[in-house]
JSON list of C-alpha atoms in Angstrom, two decimals:
[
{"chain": "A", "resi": 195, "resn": "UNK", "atom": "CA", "xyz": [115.01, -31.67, 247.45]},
{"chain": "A", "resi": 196, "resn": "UNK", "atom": "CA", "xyz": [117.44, -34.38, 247.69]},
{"chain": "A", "resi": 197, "resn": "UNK", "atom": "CA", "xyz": [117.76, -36.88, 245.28]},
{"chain": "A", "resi": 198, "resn": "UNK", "atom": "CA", "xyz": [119.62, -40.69, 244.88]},
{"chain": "A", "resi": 199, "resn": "UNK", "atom": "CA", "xyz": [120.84, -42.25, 241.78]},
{"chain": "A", "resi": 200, "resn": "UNK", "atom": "CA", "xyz": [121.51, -45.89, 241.32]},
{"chain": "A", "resi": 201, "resn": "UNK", "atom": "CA", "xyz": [123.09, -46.31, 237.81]},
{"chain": "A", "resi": 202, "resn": "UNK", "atom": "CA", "xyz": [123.10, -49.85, 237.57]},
{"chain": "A", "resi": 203, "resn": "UNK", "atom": "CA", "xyz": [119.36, -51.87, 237.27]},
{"chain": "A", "resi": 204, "resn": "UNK", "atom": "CA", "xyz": [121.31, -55.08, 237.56]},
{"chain": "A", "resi": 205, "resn": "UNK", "atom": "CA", "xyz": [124.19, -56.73, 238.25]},
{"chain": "A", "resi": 206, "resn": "UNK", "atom": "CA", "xyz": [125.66, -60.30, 238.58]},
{"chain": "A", "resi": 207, "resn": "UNK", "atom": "CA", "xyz": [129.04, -61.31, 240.33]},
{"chain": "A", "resi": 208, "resn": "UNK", "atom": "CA", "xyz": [130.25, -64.93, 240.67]},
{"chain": "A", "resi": 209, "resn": "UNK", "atom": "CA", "xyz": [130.36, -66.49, 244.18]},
{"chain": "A", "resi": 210, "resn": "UNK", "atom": "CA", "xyz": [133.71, -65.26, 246.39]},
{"chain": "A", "resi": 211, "resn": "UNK", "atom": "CA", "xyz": [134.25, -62.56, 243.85]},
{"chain": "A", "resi": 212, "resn": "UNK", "atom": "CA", "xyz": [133.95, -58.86, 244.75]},
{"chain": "A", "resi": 213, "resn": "UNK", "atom": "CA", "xyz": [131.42, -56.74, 243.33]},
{"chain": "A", "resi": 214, "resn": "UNK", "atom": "CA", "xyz": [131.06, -52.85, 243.50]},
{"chain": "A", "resi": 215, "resn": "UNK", "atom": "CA", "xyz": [127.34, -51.09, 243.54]},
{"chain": "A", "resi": 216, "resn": "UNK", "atom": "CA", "xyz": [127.17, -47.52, 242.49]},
{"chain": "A", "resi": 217, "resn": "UNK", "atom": "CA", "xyz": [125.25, -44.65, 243.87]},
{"chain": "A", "resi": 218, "resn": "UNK", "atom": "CA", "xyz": [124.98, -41.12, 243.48]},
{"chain": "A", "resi": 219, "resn": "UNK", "atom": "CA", "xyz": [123.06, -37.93, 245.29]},
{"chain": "A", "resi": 220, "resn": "UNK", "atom": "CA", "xyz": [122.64, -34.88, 244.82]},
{"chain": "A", "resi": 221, "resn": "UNK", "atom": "CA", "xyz": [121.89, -32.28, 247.99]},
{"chain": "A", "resi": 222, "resn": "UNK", "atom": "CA", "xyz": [122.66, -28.77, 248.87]},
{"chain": "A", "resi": 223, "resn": "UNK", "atom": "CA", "xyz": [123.49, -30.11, 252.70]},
{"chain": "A", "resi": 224, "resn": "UNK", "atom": "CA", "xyz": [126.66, -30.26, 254.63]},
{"chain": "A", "resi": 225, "resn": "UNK", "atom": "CA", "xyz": [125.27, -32.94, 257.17]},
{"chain": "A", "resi": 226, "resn": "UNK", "atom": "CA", "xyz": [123.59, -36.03, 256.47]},
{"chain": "A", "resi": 227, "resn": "UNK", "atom": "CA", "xyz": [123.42, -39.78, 256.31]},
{"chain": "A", "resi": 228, "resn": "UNK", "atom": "CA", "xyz": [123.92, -42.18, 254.19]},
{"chain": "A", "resi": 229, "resn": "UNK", "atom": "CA", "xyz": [122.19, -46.12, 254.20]},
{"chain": "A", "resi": 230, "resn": "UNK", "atom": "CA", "xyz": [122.33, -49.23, 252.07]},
{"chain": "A", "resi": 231, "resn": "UNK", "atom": "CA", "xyz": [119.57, -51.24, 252.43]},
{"chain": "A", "resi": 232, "resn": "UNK", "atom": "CA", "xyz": [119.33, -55.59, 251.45]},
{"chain": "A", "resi": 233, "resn": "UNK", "atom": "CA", "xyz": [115.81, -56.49, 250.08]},
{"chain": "A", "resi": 234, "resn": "UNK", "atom": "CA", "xyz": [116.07, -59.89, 249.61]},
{"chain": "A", "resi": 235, "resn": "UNK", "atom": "CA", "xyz": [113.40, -61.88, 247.84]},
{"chain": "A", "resi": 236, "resn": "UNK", "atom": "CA", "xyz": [111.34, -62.02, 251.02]},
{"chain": "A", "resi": 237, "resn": "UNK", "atom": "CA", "xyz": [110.97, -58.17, 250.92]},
{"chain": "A", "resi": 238, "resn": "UNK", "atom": "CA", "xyz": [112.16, -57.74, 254.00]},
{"chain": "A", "resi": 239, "resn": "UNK", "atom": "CA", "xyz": [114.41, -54.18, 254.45]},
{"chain": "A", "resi": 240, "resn": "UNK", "atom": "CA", "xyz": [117.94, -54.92, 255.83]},
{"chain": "A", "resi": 241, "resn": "UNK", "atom": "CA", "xyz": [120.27, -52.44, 256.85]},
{"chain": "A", "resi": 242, "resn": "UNK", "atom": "CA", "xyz": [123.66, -53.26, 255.51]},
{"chain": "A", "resi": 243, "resn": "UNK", "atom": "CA", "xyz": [125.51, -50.25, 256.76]},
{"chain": "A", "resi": 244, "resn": "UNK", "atom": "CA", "xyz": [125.65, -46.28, 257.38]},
{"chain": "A", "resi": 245, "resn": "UNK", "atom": "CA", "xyz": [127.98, -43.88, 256.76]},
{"chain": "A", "resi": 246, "resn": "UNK", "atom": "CA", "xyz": [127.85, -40.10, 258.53]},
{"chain": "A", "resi": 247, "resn": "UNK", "atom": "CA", "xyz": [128.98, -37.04, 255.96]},
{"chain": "A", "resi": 248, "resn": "UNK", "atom": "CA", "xyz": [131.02, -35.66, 258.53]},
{"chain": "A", "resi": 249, "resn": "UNK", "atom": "CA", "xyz": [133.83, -38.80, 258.98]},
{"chain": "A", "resi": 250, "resn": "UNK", "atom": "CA", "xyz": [135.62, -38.99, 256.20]},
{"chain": "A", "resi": 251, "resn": "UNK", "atom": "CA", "xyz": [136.87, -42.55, 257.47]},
{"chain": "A", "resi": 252, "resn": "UNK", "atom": "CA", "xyz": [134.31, -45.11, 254.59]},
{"chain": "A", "resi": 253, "resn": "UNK", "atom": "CA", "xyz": [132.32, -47.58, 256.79]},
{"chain": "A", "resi": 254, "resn": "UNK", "atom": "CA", "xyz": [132.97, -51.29, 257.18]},
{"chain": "A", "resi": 255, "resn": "UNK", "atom": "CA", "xyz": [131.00, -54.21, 258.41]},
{"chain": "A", "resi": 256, "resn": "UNK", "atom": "CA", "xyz": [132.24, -56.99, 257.72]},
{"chain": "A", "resi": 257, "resn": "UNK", "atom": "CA", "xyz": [132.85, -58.39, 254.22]},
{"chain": "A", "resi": 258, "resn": "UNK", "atom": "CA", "xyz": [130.65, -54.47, 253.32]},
{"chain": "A", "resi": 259, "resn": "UNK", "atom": "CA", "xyz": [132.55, -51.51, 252.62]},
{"chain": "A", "resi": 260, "resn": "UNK", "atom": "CA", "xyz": [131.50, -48.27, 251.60]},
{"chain": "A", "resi": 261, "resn": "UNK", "atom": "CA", "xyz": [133.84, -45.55, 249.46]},
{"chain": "A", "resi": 262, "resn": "UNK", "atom": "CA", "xyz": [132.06, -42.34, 250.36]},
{"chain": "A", "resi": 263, "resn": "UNK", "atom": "CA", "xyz": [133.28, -39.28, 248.32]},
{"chain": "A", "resi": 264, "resn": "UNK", "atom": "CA", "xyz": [131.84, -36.23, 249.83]},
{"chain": "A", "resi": 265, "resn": "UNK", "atom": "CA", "xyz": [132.70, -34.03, 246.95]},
{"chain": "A", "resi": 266, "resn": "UNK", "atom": "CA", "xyz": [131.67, -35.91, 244.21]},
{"chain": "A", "resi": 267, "resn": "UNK", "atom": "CA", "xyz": [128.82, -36.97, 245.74]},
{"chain": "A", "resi": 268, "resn": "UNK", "atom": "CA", "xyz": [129.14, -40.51, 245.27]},
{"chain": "A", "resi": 269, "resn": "UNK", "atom": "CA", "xyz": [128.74, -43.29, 248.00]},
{"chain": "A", "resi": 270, "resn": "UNK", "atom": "CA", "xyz": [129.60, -46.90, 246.67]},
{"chain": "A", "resi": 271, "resn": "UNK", "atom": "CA", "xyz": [129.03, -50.27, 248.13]},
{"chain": "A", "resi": 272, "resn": "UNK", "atom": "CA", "xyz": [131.74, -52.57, 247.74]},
{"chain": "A", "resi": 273, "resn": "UNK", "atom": "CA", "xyz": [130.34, -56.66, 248.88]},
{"chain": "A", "resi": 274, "resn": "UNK", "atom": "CA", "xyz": [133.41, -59.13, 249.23]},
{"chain": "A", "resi": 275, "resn": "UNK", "atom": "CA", "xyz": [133.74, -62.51, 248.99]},
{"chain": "A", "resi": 276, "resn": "UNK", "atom": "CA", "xyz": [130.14, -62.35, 247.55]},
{"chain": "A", "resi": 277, "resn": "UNK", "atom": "CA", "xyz": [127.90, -65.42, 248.75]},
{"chain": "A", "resi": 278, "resn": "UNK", "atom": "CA", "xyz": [124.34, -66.68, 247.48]},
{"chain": "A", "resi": 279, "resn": "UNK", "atom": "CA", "xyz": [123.02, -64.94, 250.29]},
{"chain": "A", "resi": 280, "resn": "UNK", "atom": "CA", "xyz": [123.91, -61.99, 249.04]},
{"chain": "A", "resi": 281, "resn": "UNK", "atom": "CA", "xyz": [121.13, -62.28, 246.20]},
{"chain": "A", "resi": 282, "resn": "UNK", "atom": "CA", "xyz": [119.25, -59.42, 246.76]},
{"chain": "A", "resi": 283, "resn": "UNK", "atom": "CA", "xyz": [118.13, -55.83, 245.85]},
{"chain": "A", "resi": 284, "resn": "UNK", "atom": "CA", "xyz": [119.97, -53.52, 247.35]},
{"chain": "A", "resi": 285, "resn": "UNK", "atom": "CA", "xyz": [119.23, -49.48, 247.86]},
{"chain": "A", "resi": 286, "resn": "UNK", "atom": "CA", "xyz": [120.87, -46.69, 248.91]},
{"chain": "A", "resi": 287, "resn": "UNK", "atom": "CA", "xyz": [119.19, -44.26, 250.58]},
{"chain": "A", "resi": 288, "resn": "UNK", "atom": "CA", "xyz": [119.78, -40.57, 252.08]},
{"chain": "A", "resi": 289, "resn": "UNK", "atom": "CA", "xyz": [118.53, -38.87, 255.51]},
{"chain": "A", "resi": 290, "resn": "UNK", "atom": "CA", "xyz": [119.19, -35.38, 256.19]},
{"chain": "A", "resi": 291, "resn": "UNK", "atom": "CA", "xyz": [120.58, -34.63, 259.69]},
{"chain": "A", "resi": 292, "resn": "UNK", "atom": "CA", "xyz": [118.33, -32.39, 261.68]},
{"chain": "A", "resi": 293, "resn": "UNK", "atom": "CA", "xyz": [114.61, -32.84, 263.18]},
{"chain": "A", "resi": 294, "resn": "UNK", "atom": "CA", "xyz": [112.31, -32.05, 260.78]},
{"chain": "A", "resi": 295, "resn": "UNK", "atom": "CA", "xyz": [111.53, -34.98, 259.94]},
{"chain": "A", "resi": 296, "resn": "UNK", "atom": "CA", "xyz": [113.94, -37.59, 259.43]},
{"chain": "A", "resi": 297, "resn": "UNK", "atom": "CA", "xyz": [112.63, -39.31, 256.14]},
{"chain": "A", "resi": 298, "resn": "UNK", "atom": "CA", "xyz": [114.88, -41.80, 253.94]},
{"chain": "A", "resi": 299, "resn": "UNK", "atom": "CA", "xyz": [115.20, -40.39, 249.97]},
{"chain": "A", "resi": 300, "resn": "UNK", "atom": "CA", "xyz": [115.82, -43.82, 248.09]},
{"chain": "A", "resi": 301, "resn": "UNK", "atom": "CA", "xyz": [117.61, -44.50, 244.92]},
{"chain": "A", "resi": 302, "resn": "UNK", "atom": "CA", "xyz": [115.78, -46.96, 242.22]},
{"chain": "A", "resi": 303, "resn": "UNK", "atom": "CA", "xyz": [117.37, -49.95, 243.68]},
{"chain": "A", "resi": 304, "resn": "UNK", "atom": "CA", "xyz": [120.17, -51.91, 241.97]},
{"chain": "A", "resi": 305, "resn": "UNK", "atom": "CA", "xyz": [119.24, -56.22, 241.56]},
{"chain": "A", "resi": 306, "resn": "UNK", "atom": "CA", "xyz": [122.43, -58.04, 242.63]},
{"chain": "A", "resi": 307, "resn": "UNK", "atom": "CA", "xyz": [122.60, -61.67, 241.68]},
{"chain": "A", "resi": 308, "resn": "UNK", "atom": "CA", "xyz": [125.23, -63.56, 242.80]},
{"chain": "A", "resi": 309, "resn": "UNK", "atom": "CA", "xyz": [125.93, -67.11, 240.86]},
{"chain": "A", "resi": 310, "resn": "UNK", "atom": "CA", "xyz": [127.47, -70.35, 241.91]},
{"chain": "B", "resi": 285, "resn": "UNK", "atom": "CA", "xyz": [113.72, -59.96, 262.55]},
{"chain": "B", "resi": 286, "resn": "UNK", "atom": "CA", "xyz": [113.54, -56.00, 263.32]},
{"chain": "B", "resi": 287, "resn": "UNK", "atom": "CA", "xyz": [111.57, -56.68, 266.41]},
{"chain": "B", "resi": 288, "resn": "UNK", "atom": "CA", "xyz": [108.82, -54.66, 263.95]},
{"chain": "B", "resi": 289, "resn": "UNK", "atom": "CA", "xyz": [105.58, -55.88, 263.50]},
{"chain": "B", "resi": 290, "resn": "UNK", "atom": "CA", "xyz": [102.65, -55.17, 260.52]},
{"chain": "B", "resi": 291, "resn": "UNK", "atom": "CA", "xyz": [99.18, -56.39, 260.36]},
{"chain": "B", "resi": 292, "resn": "UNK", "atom": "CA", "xyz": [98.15, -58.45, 257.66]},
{"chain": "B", "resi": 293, "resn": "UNK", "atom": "CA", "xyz": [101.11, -59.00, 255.64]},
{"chain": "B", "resi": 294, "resn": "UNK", "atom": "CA", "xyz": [98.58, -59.83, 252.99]},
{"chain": "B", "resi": 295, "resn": "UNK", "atom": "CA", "xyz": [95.64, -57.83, 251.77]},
{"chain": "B", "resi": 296, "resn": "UNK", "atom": "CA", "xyz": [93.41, -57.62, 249.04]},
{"chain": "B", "resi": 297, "resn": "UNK", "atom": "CA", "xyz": [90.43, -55.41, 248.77]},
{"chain": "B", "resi": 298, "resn": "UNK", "atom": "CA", "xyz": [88.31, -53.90, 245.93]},
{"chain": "B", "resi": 299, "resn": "UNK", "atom": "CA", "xyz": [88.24, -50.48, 244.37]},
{"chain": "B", "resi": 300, "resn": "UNK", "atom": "CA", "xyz": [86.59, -47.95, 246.36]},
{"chain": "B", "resi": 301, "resn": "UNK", "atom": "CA", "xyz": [87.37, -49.68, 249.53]},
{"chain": "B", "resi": 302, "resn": "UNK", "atom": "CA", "xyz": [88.49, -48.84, 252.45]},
{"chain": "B", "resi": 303, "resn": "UNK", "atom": "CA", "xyz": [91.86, -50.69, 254.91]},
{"chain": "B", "resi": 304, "resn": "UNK", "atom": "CA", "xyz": [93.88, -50.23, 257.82]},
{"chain": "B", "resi": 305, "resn": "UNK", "atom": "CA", "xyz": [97.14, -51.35, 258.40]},
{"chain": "B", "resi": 306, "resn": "UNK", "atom": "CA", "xyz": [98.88, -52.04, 261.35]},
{"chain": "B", "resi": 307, "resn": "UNK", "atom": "CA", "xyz": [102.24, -51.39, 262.52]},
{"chain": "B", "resi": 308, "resn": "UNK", "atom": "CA", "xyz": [103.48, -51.78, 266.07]},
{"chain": "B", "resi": 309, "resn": "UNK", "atom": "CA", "xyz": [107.23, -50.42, 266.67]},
{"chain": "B", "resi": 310, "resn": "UNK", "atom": "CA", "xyz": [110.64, -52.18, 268.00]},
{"chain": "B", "resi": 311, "resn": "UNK", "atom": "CA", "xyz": [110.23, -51.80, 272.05]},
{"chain": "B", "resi": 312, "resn": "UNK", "atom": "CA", "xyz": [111.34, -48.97, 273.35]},
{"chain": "B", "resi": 313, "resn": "UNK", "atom": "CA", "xyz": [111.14, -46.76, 269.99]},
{"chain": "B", "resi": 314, "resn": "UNK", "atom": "CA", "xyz": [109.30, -43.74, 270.38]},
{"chain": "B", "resi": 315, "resn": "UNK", "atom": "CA", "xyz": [109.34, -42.76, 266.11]},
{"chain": "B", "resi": 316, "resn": "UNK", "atom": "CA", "xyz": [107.17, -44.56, 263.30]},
{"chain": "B", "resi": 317, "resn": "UNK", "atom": "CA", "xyz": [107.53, -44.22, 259.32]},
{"chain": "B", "resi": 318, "resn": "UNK", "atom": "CA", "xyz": [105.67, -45.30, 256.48]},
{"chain": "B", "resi": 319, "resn": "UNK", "atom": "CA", "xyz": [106.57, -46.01, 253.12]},
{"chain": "B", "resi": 320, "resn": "UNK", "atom": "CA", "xyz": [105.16, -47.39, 249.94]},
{"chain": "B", "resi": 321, "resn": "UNK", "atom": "CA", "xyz": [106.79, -49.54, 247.21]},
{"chain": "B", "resi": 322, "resn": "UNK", "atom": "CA", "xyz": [105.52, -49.89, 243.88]},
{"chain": "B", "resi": 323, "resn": "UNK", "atom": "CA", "xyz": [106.43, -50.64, 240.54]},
{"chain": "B", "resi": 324, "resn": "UNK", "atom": "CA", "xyz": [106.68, -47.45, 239.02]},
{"chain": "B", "resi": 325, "resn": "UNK", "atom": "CA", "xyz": [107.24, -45.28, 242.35]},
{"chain": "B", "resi": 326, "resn": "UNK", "atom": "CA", "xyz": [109.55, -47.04, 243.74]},
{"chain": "B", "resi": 327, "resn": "UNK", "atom": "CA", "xyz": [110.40, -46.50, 247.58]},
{"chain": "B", "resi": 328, "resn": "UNK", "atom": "CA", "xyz": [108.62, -43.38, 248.60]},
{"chain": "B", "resi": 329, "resn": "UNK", "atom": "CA", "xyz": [108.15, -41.80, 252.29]},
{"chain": "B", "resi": 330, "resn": "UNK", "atom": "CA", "xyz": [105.06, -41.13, 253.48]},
{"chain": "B", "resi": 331, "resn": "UNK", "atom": "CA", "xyz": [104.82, -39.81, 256.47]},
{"chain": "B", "resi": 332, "resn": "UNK", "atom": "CA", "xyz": [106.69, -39.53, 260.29]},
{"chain": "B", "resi": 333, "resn": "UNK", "atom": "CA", "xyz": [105.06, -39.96, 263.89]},
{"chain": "B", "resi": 334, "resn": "UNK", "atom": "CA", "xyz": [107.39, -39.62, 266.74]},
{"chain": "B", "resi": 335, "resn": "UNK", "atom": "CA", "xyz": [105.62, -40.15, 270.40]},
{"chain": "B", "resi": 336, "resn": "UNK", "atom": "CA", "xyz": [101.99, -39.23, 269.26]},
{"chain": "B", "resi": 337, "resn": "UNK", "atom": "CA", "xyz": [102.37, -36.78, 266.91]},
{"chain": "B", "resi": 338, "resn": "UNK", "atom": "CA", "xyz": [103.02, -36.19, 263.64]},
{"chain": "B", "resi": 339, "resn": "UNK", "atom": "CA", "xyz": [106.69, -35.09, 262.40]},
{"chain": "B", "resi": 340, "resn": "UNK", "atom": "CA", "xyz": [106.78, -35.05, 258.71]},
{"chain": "B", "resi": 341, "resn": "UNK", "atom": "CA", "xyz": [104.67, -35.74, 255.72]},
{"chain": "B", "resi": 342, "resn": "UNK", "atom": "CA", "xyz": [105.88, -36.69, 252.69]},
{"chain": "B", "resi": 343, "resn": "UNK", "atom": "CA", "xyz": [104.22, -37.94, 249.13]},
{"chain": "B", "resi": 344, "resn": "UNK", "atom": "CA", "xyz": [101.20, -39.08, 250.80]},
{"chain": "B", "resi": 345, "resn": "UNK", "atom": "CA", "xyz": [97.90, -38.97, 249.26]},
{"chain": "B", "resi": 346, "resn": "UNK", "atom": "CA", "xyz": [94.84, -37.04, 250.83]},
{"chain": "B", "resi": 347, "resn": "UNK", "atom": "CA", "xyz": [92.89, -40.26, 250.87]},
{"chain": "B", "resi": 348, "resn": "UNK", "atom": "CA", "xyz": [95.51, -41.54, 253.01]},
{"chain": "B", "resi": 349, "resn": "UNK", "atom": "CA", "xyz": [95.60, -40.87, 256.96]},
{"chain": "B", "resi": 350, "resn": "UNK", "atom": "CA", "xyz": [97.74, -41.90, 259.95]},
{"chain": "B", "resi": 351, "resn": "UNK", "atom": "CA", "xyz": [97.60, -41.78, 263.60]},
{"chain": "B", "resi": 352, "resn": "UNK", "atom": "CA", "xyz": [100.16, -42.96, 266.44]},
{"chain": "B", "resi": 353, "resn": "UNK", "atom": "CA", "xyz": [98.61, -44.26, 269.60]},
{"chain": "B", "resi": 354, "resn": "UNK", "atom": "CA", "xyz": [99.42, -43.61, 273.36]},
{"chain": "B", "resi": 355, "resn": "UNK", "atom": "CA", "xyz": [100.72, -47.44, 273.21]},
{"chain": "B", "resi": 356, "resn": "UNK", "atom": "CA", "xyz": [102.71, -46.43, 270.34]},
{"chain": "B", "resi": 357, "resn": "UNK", "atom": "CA", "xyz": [101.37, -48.47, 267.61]},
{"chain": "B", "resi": 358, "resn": "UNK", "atom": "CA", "xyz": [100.41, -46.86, 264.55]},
{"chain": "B", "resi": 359, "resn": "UNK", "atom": "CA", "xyz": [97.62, -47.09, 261.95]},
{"chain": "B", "resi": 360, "resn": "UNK", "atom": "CA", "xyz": [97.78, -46.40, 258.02]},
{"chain": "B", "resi": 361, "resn": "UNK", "atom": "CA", "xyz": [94.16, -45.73, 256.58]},
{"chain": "B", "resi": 362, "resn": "UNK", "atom": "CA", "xyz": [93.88, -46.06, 253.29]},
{"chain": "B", "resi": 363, "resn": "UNK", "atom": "CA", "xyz": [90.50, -45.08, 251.74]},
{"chain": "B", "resi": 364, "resn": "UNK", "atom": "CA", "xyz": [88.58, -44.61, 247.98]},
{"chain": "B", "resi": 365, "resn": "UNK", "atom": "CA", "xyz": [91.33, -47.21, 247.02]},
{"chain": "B", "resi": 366, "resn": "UNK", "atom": "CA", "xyz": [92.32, -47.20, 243.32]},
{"chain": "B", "resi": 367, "resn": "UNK", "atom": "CA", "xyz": [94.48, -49.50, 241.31]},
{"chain": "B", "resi": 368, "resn": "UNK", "atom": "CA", "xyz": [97.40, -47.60, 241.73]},
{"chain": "B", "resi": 369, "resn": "UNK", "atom": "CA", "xyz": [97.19, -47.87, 245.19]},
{"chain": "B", "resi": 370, "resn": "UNK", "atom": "CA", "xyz": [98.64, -51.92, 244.87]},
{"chain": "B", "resi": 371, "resn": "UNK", "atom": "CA", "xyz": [102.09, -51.77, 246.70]},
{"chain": "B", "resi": 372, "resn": "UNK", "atom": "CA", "xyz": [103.89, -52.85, 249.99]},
{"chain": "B", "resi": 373, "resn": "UNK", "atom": "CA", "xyz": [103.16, -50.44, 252.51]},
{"chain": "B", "resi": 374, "resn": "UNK", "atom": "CA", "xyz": [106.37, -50.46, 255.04]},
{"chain": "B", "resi": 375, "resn": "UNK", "atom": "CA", "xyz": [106.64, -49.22, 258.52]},
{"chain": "B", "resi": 376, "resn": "UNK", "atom": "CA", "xyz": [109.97, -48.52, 259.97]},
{"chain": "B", "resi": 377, "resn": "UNK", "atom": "CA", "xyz": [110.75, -47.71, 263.85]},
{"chain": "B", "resi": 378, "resn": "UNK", "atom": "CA", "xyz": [113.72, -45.56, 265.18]},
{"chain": "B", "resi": 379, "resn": "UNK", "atom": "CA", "xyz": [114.57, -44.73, 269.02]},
{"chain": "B", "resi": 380, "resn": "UNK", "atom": "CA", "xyz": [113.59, -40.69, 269.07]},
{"chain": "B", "resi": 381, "resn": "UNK", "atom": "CA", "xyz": [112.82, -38.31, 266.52]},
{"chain": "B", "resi": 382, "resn": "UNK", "atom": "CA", "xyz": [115.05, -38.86, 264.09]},
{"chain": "B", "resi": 383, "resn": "UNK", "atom": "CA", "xyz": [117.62, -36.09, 264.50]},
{"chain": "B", "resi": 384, "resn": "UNK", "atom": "CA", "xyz": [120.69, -37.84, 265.44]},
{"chain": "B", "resi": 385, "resn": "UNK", "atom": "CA", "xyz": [120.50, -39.85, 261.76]},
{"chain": "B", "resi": 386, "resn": "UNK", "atom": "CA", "xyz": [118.82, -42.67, 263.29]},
{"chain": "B", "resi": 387, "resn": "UNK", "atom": "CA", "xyz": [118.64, -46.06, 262.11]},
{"chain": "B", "resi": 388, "resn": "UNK", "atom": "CA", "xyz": [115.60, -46.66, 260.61]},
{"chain": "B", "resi": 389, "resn": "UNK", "atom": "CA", "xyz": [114.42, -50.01, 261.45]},
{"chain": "B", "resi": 390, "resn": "UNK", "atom": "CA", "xyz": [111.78, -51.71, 258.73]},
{"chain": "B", "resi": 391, "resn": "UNK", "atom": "CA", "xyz": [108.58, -54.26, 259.53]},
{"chain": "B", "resi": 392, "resn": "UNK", "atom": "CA", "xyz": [107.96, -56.99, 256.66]},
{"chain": "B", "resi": 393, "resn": "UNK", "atom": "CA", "xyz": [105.28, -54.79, 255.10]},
{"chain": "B", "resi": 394, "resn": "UNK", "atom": "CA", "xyz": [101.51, -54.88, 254.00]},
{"chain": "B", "resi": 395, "resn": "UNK", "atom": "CA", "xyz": [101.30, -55.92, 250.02]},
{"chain": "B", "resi": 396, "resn": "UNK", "atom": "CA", "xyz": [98.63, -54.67, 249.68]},
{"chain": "B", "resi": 397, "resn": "UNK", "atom": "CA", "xyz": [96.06, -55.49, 245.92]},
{"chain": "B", "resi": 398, "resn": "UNK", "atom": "CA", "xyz": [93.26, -53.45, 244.83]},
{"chain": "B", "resi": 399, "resn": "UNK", "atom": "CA", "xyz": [91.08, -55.45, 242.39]}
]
C-alpha cells in the first residue's frame, strides 16, 4: 500500500515571500501521479498542480512549482510570491497509474498561513 | 467552481439514522469518487464508480453503500449512523476510468453531524 507523508502540521510565510511545503511517499511503483491539493477555509478541494513519475522535468503553474525527486521519494511544493489567498491547507496526494481503480492516497495535510 | 455538485452541503441527523447524499458529476465525466474527511482519519477514499459500475472500493464501511445512475449521478447511503461517522463526505468527478492519472475533480462536500 502506498503511503504520503506531510512533515510539517503548520507553517507561516510572510506575504511576497517564498515558502517550501514538504512531502514524502513511499510506493513499490514505477508509474504514478502526483497532486497538491488547496483547501481553503471554505473546504473546497483545489487542484494546485500534478506532476507524472515518468518526466523528470518538476511542474510549474504559475507562481507553484514542484521539486519532484523520484529516488528519494520526495515531491515538494514550492508557493512564490506568497499572497493572503494563499491561506489554506494544502495536501499532497498520490494516484497509481493503471485501471484498477484510480483512488487518491493523501498525506495529513500541512496548514499554510500566510501573514500581511 | 468544479462544475461538481453535492446535495445538502449541510446535514445533521441522529444516531441510528439513516442519509443519502447526492453527488452529480462535471458534464461529460463518466467516473465518480467518494471520500471522507475527519478529524482523526483524515482524507480517506471510499469508493470508485466509472459509467455505472463500480471500480474500486476502498476504507468504506459495510453500513455504507453507493450506486451510480444511468444519468450519471451518484448516491452515498449512509446507514446505523454512529458518532464517528461526523465528517465531510466529498465526491470528485474525472473524464474516464481513471487510468490515464486523471484529474480528479472535487464537489464542496456533505458535512455531515451525527448527534
Amino acid at each position: 500500500a502506498q503511503t504520503v507523508t506531510q512533515s510539517q502540521p503548520e507553517m507561516s510565510v510572510q506575504e511576497a515571500e517564498t515558502v517550501t511545503l514538504s512531502c514524502t511517499y513511499d510506493t513499490s511503483e514505477n508509474n504514478y501521479y502526483l497532486f497538491w491539493y488547496k483547501q481553503p477555509p471554505s473546504r473546497q478541494m483545489i487542484l494546485v498542480i500534478r506532476q507524472e513519475a515518468y518526466k523528470q522535468q518538476n511542474a510549474t503553474e504559475n507562481r507553484f512549482s514542484v521539486n519532484f525527486q523520484k529516488a528519494a521519494k520526495s515531491f515538494s511544493l514550492k508557493i512564490s510570491d506568497s499572497q493572503l489567498g494563499d491561506t489554506a491547507m494544502y495536501f499532497c496526494a498520490f494516484m497509481r497509474a493503471n485501471n484498477a481503480g484510480n483512488m487518491l492516497t493523501f498525506g495529513g495535510g500541512t496548514r499554510l498561513m500566510v501573514k500581511p | 467552481d468544479s462544475g461538481v455538485t453535492q446535495t445538502p452541503k449541510h446535514l445533521i441527523t441522529a444516531t441510528g439514522q439513516r442519509v443519502t447524499l447526492r453527488c452529480s458529476p462535471r458534464s461529460g465525466d463518466l467516473s465518480v469518487y467518494w471520500y471522507q474527511q475527519s478529524l482523526d482519519q483524515g482524507l480517506q477514499f471510499l469508493i470508485h464508480y466509472y459509467n455505472g459500475e463500480e471500480r474500486a472500493k476502498g476504507n468504506i464501511l459495510e453500513r455504507f453503500s453507493a450506486q451510480q445512475f444511468p444519468d450519471l449521478h451518484s448516491e452515498l447511503n449512509l446507514s446505523s449512523l454512529e458518532l464517528g461517522d461526523s465528517a465531510l463526505y466529498f465526491c470528485a468527478s474525472s473524464k474516464r476510468s481513471g487510468g490515464a492519472g486523471e484529474t480528479q475533480y472535487f464537489g464542496p462536500g456533505t458535512r455531515l453531524l451525527v448527534l
